[in-house]
Amino acid sequence: MTSRVRVALLLGLAGVVLITLVMAPMLMSTFPSFLGGGSGVTTDCANGDSGVVNVTNVSDTARSDIPADYLQLYKKHGKKIGVQWTVLAAVGKRETDHGRSTLAGVKSGTNYAGAAGPMQFLISTWGGKAKIKIPSKFSGYASDGDGDGWGDVYNPADAILGAAKMLKRNGAPGDLKRALFVYNHAMWYVEQVLEIARRYATSGTLDLPPEADPDCDPPIVEAAPDQVVRDILAYALAQRGKPYIWGGTGPAGFDCSGIIYMAYRSAGLSIPRTTFGQWPFGVKIKKGEEQAGDLVFFNAGPGTSSDNPGHVGMVVSPGKMIEARCTLCGPIKVTTYRERPNIVGYTRPLRNEDVLAQLKRLRT
């Protein structure tokens, strides 16, 4: 093949890619063929400004593809509930092209799966009826997004607010994959929605909060008081996204004390395996004096009390802990603890006499 032919082929391929990039936002299909997305980091890890409710982060793609009224609703209700408006909008795009789809169930009735409205709620998930008086007693996500006193699954304002609540309830803004998987039980759906969301943001990112953003790990780990704690934190943070498994000590999953037991073990240290053993083991720390590597205990779970806590998390930074909470609570993740109820107290396993002896042996 001559160099001239090679050049011609490369130019032809470049033209196809350019056409695809230009046309993608304009095409209506089951899923728009958005390409790219970018991986730049916009989270300010130092001060905790997540950008999750940054309603100015609107790309040209979003402005051209999303009807103005829908765009305002996504931003309004995303900010109100505390989820990424881009993800909310991406769900609306993937489900009904922001209400423009002419398929059954969008404007009236239901589709073959029983879903209805611009955000495609199952009627049972909405609350049992397509239109519900707000407030009233029902079980579901029916919401009044326009203040008319009704939660109408076909009303964009109501449906978008309901979708925001559902995403929030199931993991957003931090655990987007779980939240979207609950919305539609298919990983291909999750990945498609996230790709659309990236294209809708000027930054090309998902605007994760600091506790869910791996790019914020280095300052957390580096701020630890010594190398032992850094090793403990590095192991624990690497387990995020794995499921809670009762009695689990990895690698598939962990329970609340199991992840802490294994994190300390990764640093060459042995501590008790269970929450009931870990509570009396560490030296008690006053509230406000806890630091990375310390444990925070809760009066939670059957058979527990204020002096016999049943749940534990490990502090990773001021006000933040990593925890494996429960089977229905989502995967292992970093959460806040200072506002959580039923805190029993804090301990520092590294000041236990047995651990101090272990540390001495490790250093010799």
Coordinates of C-alpha atoms in Angstrom, one line a residue:
M1 CA 0.0 0.0 0.0
T2 CA 1.4 3.4 -1.0
S3 CA 1.8 6.3 1.4
R4 CA -0.7 8.3 -0.6
V5 CA -3.3 5.5 -0.2
R6 CA -2.7 5.3 3.5
V7 CA -3.2 9.1 3.9
A8 CA -6.4 8.9 1.9
L9 CA -7.7 6.1 4.2
L10 CA -6.8 7.9 7.3
L11 CA -8.5 11.1 6.1
G12 CA -11.6 9.1 5.2
L13 CA -11.7 7.5 8.7
A14 CA -11.3 10.9 10.3
G15 CA -14.2 12.2 8.3
V16 CA -16.5 9.4 9.5
V17 CA -15.6 10.0 13.1
L18 CA -16.2 13.8 12.7
I19 CA -19.6 13.2 11.1
T20 CA -20.5 10.8 13.9
L21 CA -19.6 13.3 16.6
V22 CA -21.6 16.0 15.0
M23 CA -24.6 13.9 14.3
A24 CA -24.8 11.9 17.5
P25 CA -26.7 14.5 19.6
M26 CA -29.2 15.1 16.8
L27 CA -30.2 11.5 16.4
M28 CA -33.1 9.9 18.2
S29 CA -32.7 6.2 18.7
T30 CA -33.0 3.8 21.6
F31 CA -29.6 5.2 22.7
P32 CA -27.7 8.1 21.1
S33 CA -24.2 7.1 20.0
F34 CA -22.3 9.6 22.1
L35 CA -18.6 9.1 21.9
G36 CA -15.8 10.1 24.3
G37 CA -16.7 11.7 27.6
G38 CA -13.5 12.8 29.2
S39 CA -12.0 11.9 32.5
G40 CA -10.9 15.3 33.9
V41 CA -11.4 15.8 37.6
T42 CA -13.5 18.7 38.8
T43 CA -14.0 17.7 42.4
D44 CA -12.3 19.9 44.9
C45 CA -11.1 17.3 47.3
A46 CA -9.7 19.8 49.8
N47 CA -12.9 21.6 50.7
G48 CA -15.5 19.1 49.8
D49 CA -17.1 21.1 47.0
S50 CA -18.4 18.2 44.9
G51 CA -20.0 20.1 42.1
V52 CA -22.9 17.7 42.2
V53 CA -25.5 20.5 42.1
N54 CA -23.5 22.6 39.7
V55 CA -26.3 23.7 37.4
T56 CA -24.0 25.8 35.2
N57 CA -22.1 22.8 34.0
V58 CA -24.2 22.5 30.8
S59 CA -22.4 21.4 27.6
D60 CA -23.4 22.6 24.1
T61 CA -24.6 19.0 23.5
A62 CA -27.0 19.3 26.4
R63 CA -28.3 22.7 25.3
S64 CA -29.0 21.5 21.7
D65 CA -30.4 18.1 22.7
I66 CA -32.6 18.8 25.8
P67 CA -35.8 20.9 25.5
A68 CA -35.5 24.1 27.5
D69 CA -38.3 23.3 29.9
Y70 CA -36.9 19.8 30.6
L71 CA -33.4 21.2 31.1
Q72 CA -34.8 23.6 33.7
L73 CA -36.6 20.8 35.5
Y74 CA -33.5 18.5 35.5
K75 CA -31.4 21.3 37.0
K76 CA -34.1 22.4 39.5
H77 CA -35.0 19.0 40.9
G78 CA -31.4 17.7 40.7
K79 CA -30.3 20.6 42.9
K80 CA -33.3 20.2 45.2
I81 CA -32.7 16.5 45.9
G82 CA -28.9 16.5 45.6
V83 CA -28.2 14.4 42.6
Q84 CA -26.3 15.2 39.4
W85 CA -28.7 16.9 37.0
T86 CA -26.7 15.4 34.2
V87 CA -27.5 11.9 35.3
L88 CA -31.2 12.8 35.8
A89 CA -31.2 14.2 32.3
A90 CA -29.4 11.2 30.9
V91 CA -32.1 8.9 32.3
G92 CA -34.7 11.1 30.6
K93 CA -32.9 10.9 27.3
R94 CA -32.4 7.1 27.5
E95 CA -36.0 6.4 28.5
T96 CA -38.1 8.7 26.2
D97 CA -35.8 11.3 24.5
H98 CA -37.0 13.8 27.1
G99 CA -40.6 13.0 26.5
R100 CA -40.4 13.3 22.7
S101 CA -40.8 9.6 22.1
T102 CA -44.1 8.5 20.5
L103 CA -43.9 5.0 21.8
A104 CA -46.7 3.6 24.0
G105 CA -46.6 4.6 27.7
V106 CA -45.0 8.0 27.3
K107 CA -48.0 10.3 27.0
S108 CA -50.7 7.8 28.2
G109 CA -51.1 4.2 29.1
T110 CA -48.1 1.9 29.7
N111 CA -45.6 0.2 27.5
Y112 CA -45.2 -3.6 27.3
A113 CA -43.3 -3.7 30.6
G114 CA -45.9 -1.6 32.4
A115 CA -43.8 1.6 32.5
A116 CA -45.3 5.1 32.0
G117 CA -44.5 8.7 31.6
P118 CA -41.3 10.6 30.5
M119 CA -39.2 8.9 33.1
Q120 CA -40.8 5.5 32.6
F121 CA -41.9 4.6 36.1
L122 CA -43.7 1.3 36.8
I123 CA -47.1 2.3 38.1
S124 CA -46.5 0.1 41.1
T125 CA -43.2 2.0 41.8
W126 CA -44.9 5.3 41.3
G127 CA -47.4 4.6 44.0
G128 CA -50.1 2.3 42.5
K129 CA -51.9 4.8 40.4
A130 CA -50.8 7.1 37.5
K131 CA -52.1 10.2 39.4
I132 CA -51.9 10.5 43.1
K133 CA -53.1 13.2 45.5
I134 CA -50.1 14.9 47.3
P135 CA -50.0 14.5 50.2
S136 CA -51.7 11.2 50.8
K137 CA -50.8 7.8 51.9
F138 CA -49.1 5.6 49.3
S139 CA -45.9 3.6 48.8
G140 CA -43.8 4.9 45.9
Y141 CA -42.0 7.9 44.3
A142 CA -45.0 9.9 43.2
S143 CA -44.1 13.5 43.6
D144 CA -45.6 17.0 43.0
G145 CA -43.0 18.8 41.0
D146 CA -45.1 21.7 39.9
G147 CA -47.1 22.5 43.0
D148 CA -50.6 21.6 41.7
G149 CA -51.2 19.1 44.5
W150 CA -50.9 16.0 42.3
G151 CA -48.2 13.5 41.5
D152 CA -48.9 12.7 37.8
V153 CA -46.6 10.1 36.2
Y154 CA -47.1 11.8 32.8
N155 CA -46.3 15.3 34.1
P156 CA -42.6 16.0 33.4
A157 CA -42.2 18.1 36.5
D158 CA -43.6 15.4 38.7
A159 CA -41.9 12.5 37.0
I160 CA -38.4 14.2 37.0
L161 CA -38.7 15.0 40.7
G162 CA -39.8 11.4 41.4
A163 CA -36.8 10.1 39.4
A164 CA -34.4 12.3 41.4
K165 CA -35.8 10.9 44.6
M166 CA -35.5 7.3 43.4
L167 CA -31.9 7.9 42.3
K168 CA -31.1 9.5 45.7
R169 CA -32.7 6.7 47.6
N170 CA -30.6 4.1 45.9
G171 CA -27.2 5.6 46.0
A172 CA -26.8 8.8 44.1
P173 CA -24.9 11.1 44.0
G174 CA -22.0 8.9 45.1
D175 CA -22.9 5.3 44.0
L176 CA -24.3 6.0 40.6
K177 CA -24.0 2.5 39.2
R178 CA -26.1 1.1 42.0
A179 CA -28.7 3.8 41.7
L180 CA -29.1 3.3 38.0
F181 CA -29.0 -0.4 38.2
V182 CA -32.0 -0.2 40.6
Y183 CA -33.7 2.1 38.1
N184 CA -33.2 -0.5 35.3
H185 CA -31.7 -3.8 36.1
A186 CA -29.1 -4.0 33.3
M187 CA -25.4 -3.0 33.3
W188 CA -25.6 -2.0 29.6
Y189 CA -28.3 0.5 30.6
V190 CA -26.1 1.8 33.5
E191 CA -23.1 2.4 31.2
Q192 CA -25.2 4.1 28.5
V193 CA -26.8 6.5 30.9
L194 CA -23.4 7.4 32.5
E195 CA -22.0 8.0 29.0
I196 CA -24.8 10.4 28.1
A197 CA -24.4 12.2 31.5
R198 CA -20.7 12.8 30.7
R199 CA -21.7 14.3 27.3
Y200 CA -24.2 16.6 29.0
A201 CA -21.6 18.1 31.3
T202 CA -19.2 20.8 30.0
S203 CA -16.4 19.1 32.0
G204 CA -17.2 15.7 30.6
T205 CA -17.2 14.2 34.1
L206 CA -19.8 12.8 36.5
D207 CA -19.1 15.3 39.3
L208 CA -18.7 12.7 42.0
P209 CA -18.7 13.9 45.7
P210 CA -15.3 13.6 47.3
E211 CA -16.1 10.6 49.4
A212 CA -17.0 8.6 46.2
D213 CA -14.3 9.9 44.0
P214 CA -11.1 7.7 43.8
D215 CA -9.2 10.8 42.7
C216 CA -9.6 12.2 46.2
D217 CA -7.9 9.2 47.8
P218 CA -4.3 10.4 47.6
P219 CA -4.8 13.4 50.0
I220 CA -6.8 11.2 52.4
V221 CA -4.1 8.5 52.5
E222 CA -1.2 11.0 52.5
A223 CA -2.7 12.9 55.4
A224 CA -2.6 9.8 57.6
P225 CA -0.4 10.1 60.7
D226 CA 2.1 7.3 59.7
Q227 CA 2.8 4.6 57.1
V228 CA 0.9 2.0 59.1
V229 CA -2.3 4.0 58.9
R230 CA -1.6 4.7 55.3
D231 CA -1.4 1.0 54.6
I232 CA -4.6 0.4 56.5
L233 CA -6.5 3.1 54.7
A234 CA -5.2 2.1 51.2
Y235 CA -6.5 -1.5 51.8
A236 CA -9.9 -0.4 53.1
L237 CA -10.5 2.2 50.3
A238 CA -9.7 -0.4 47.7
Q239 CA -12.7 -2.4 48.8
R240 CA -15.3 0.2 47.9
G241 CA -18.0 -1.1 45.6
K242 CA -17.9 -4.6 47.0
P243 CA -21.0 -6.0 48.6
Y244 CA -21.8 -6.4 52.3
I245 CA -21.6 -10.0 53.2
W246 CA -22.4 -11.1 56.7
G247 CA -19.3 -12.7 58.2
G248 CA -17.3 -11.7 55.1
T249 CA -13.6 -11.1 55.3
G250 CA -13.1 -10.8 51.5
P251 CA -12.1 -10.8 48.8
A252 CA -15.7 -11.0 47.4
G253 CA -17.2 -8.9 50.2
F254 CA -17.1 -7.9 53.9
D255 CA -19.2 -7.2 56.9
C256 CA -18.7 -4.1 59.0
S257 CA -16.0 -5.5 61.2
G258 CA -14.6 -7.8 58.6
I259 CA -13.2 -5.0 56.4
I260 CA -11.6 -3.4 59.4
Y261 CA -10.1 -6.7 60.6
M262 CA -8.6 -7.3 57.1
A263 CA -7.4 -3.7 56.7
Y264 CA -5.4 -4.0 59.9
R265 CA -4.2 -7.4 58.9
S266 CA -2.9 -6.0 55.6
A267 CA -0.6 -3.8 57.6
G268 CA 0.7 -6.9 59.6
L269 CA -1.5 -6.3 62.7
S270 CA -4.0 -8.6 64.4
I271 CA -7.1 -7.2 66.1
P272 CA -10.4 -8.9 67.0
R273 CA -12.6 -10.1 64.2
T274 CA -16.0 -9.0 65.3
T275 CA -17.6 -5.7 66.3
F276 CA -18.3 -7.1 69.8
G277 CA -14.5 -7.9 70.1
Q278 CA -13.3 -4.7 68.5
W279 CA -15.3 -2.3 70.9
P280 CA -13.4 -3.2 74.1
F281 CA -10.1 -3.8 72.3
G282 CA -9.2 -0.2 71.3
V283 CA -8.4 2.7 73.7
K284 CA -11.4 5.0 74.0
I285 CA -11.1 8.3 72.2
K286 CA -13.1 11.5 73.0
K287 CA -15.5 12.8 70.4
G288 CA -13.6 15.3 68.1
E289 CA -10.2 13.7 68.7
E290 CA -10.7 10.8 66.4
Q291 CA -8.3 10.4 63.4
A292 CA -7.7 8.2 60.5
G293 CA -7.5 4.5 61.4
D294 CA -9.7 5.0 64.5
L295 CA -13.1 3.2 64.8
V296 CA -16.5 4.6 65.3
F297 CA -19.2 2.4 66.9
F298 CA -23.0 2.5 66.7
N299 CA -25.8 1.1 68.7
A300 CA -27.4 -0.7 65.7
G301 CA -28.5 -4.2 65.0
P302 CA -30.2 -7.0 67.0
G303 CA -28.9 -7.7 70.5
T304 CA -27.0 -4.4 70.8
S305 CA -27.0 -1.6 73.3
S306 CA -25.2 1.6 74.3
D307 CA -22.4 -0.5 75.9
N308 CA -22.5 -3.3 73.4
P309 CA -22.5 -1.7 69.9
G310 CA -23.3 -3.8 66.8
H311 CA -22.0 -1.7 64.0
V312 CA -18.6 -0.2 63.3
G313 CA -16.9 2.0 60.7
M314 CA -13.3 3.1 60.3
V315 CA -12.5 6.8 60.2
V316 CA -10.6 7.8 57.0
S317 CA -10.6 11.6 57.4
P318 CA -12.4 14.2 59.6
G319 CA -16.1 13.3 59.6
K320 CA -15.7 10.5 57.1
M321 CA -15.6 6.8 57.5
I322 CA -15.6 3.7 55.3
E323 CA -18.2 1.1 56.2
A324 CA -19.9 -2.1 55.1
R325 CA -23.3 -1.2 56.5
C326 CA -25.9 -3.9 55.6
T327 CA -27.1 -6.2 52.8
L328 CA -29.7 -3.7 51.6
C329 CA -27.6 -0.5 52.2
G330 CA -25.6 -0.8 49.0
P331 CA -21.9 -1.6 48.5
I332 CA -19.0 -0.7 50.7
K333 CA -18.4 3.1 50.6
V334 CA -17.2 6.2 52.4
T335 CA -19.9 8.0 54.3
T336 CA -20.3 10.7 56.8
Y337 CA -20.7 9.8 60.5
R338 CA -20.9 12.9 62.7
E339 CA -24.6 13.4 62.0
R340 CA -25.5 9.7 62.2
P341 CA -27.7 8.8 65.2
N342 CA -26.8 6.2 67.9
I343 CA -23.0 6.7 68.0
V344 CA -21.7 4.9 71.0
G345 CA -18.1 6.1 70.9
Y346 CA -14.7 6.0 69.3
T347 CA -11.6 3.8 69.8
R348 CA -8.0 3.6 68.7
P349 CA -6.8 0.0 68.2
L350 CA -3.3 1.3 67.5
R351 CA -2.9 2.2 71.2
N352 CA -3.9 -1.3 72.4
E353 CA -0.9 -2.9 74.2
D354 CA -1.0 -6.0 72.0
V355 CA -0.9 -3.8 68.9
L356 CA 1.9 -1.7 70.3
A357 CA 3.9 -4.9 70.8
Q358 CA 3.1 -6.0 67.3
L359 CA 4.3 -2.7 65.9
K360 CA 7.5 -3.0 67.8
R361 CA 8.2 -6.4 66.3
L362 CA 7.4 -5.2 62.8
R363 CA 9.9 -2.4 63.2
T364 CA 12.8 -4.6 64.4

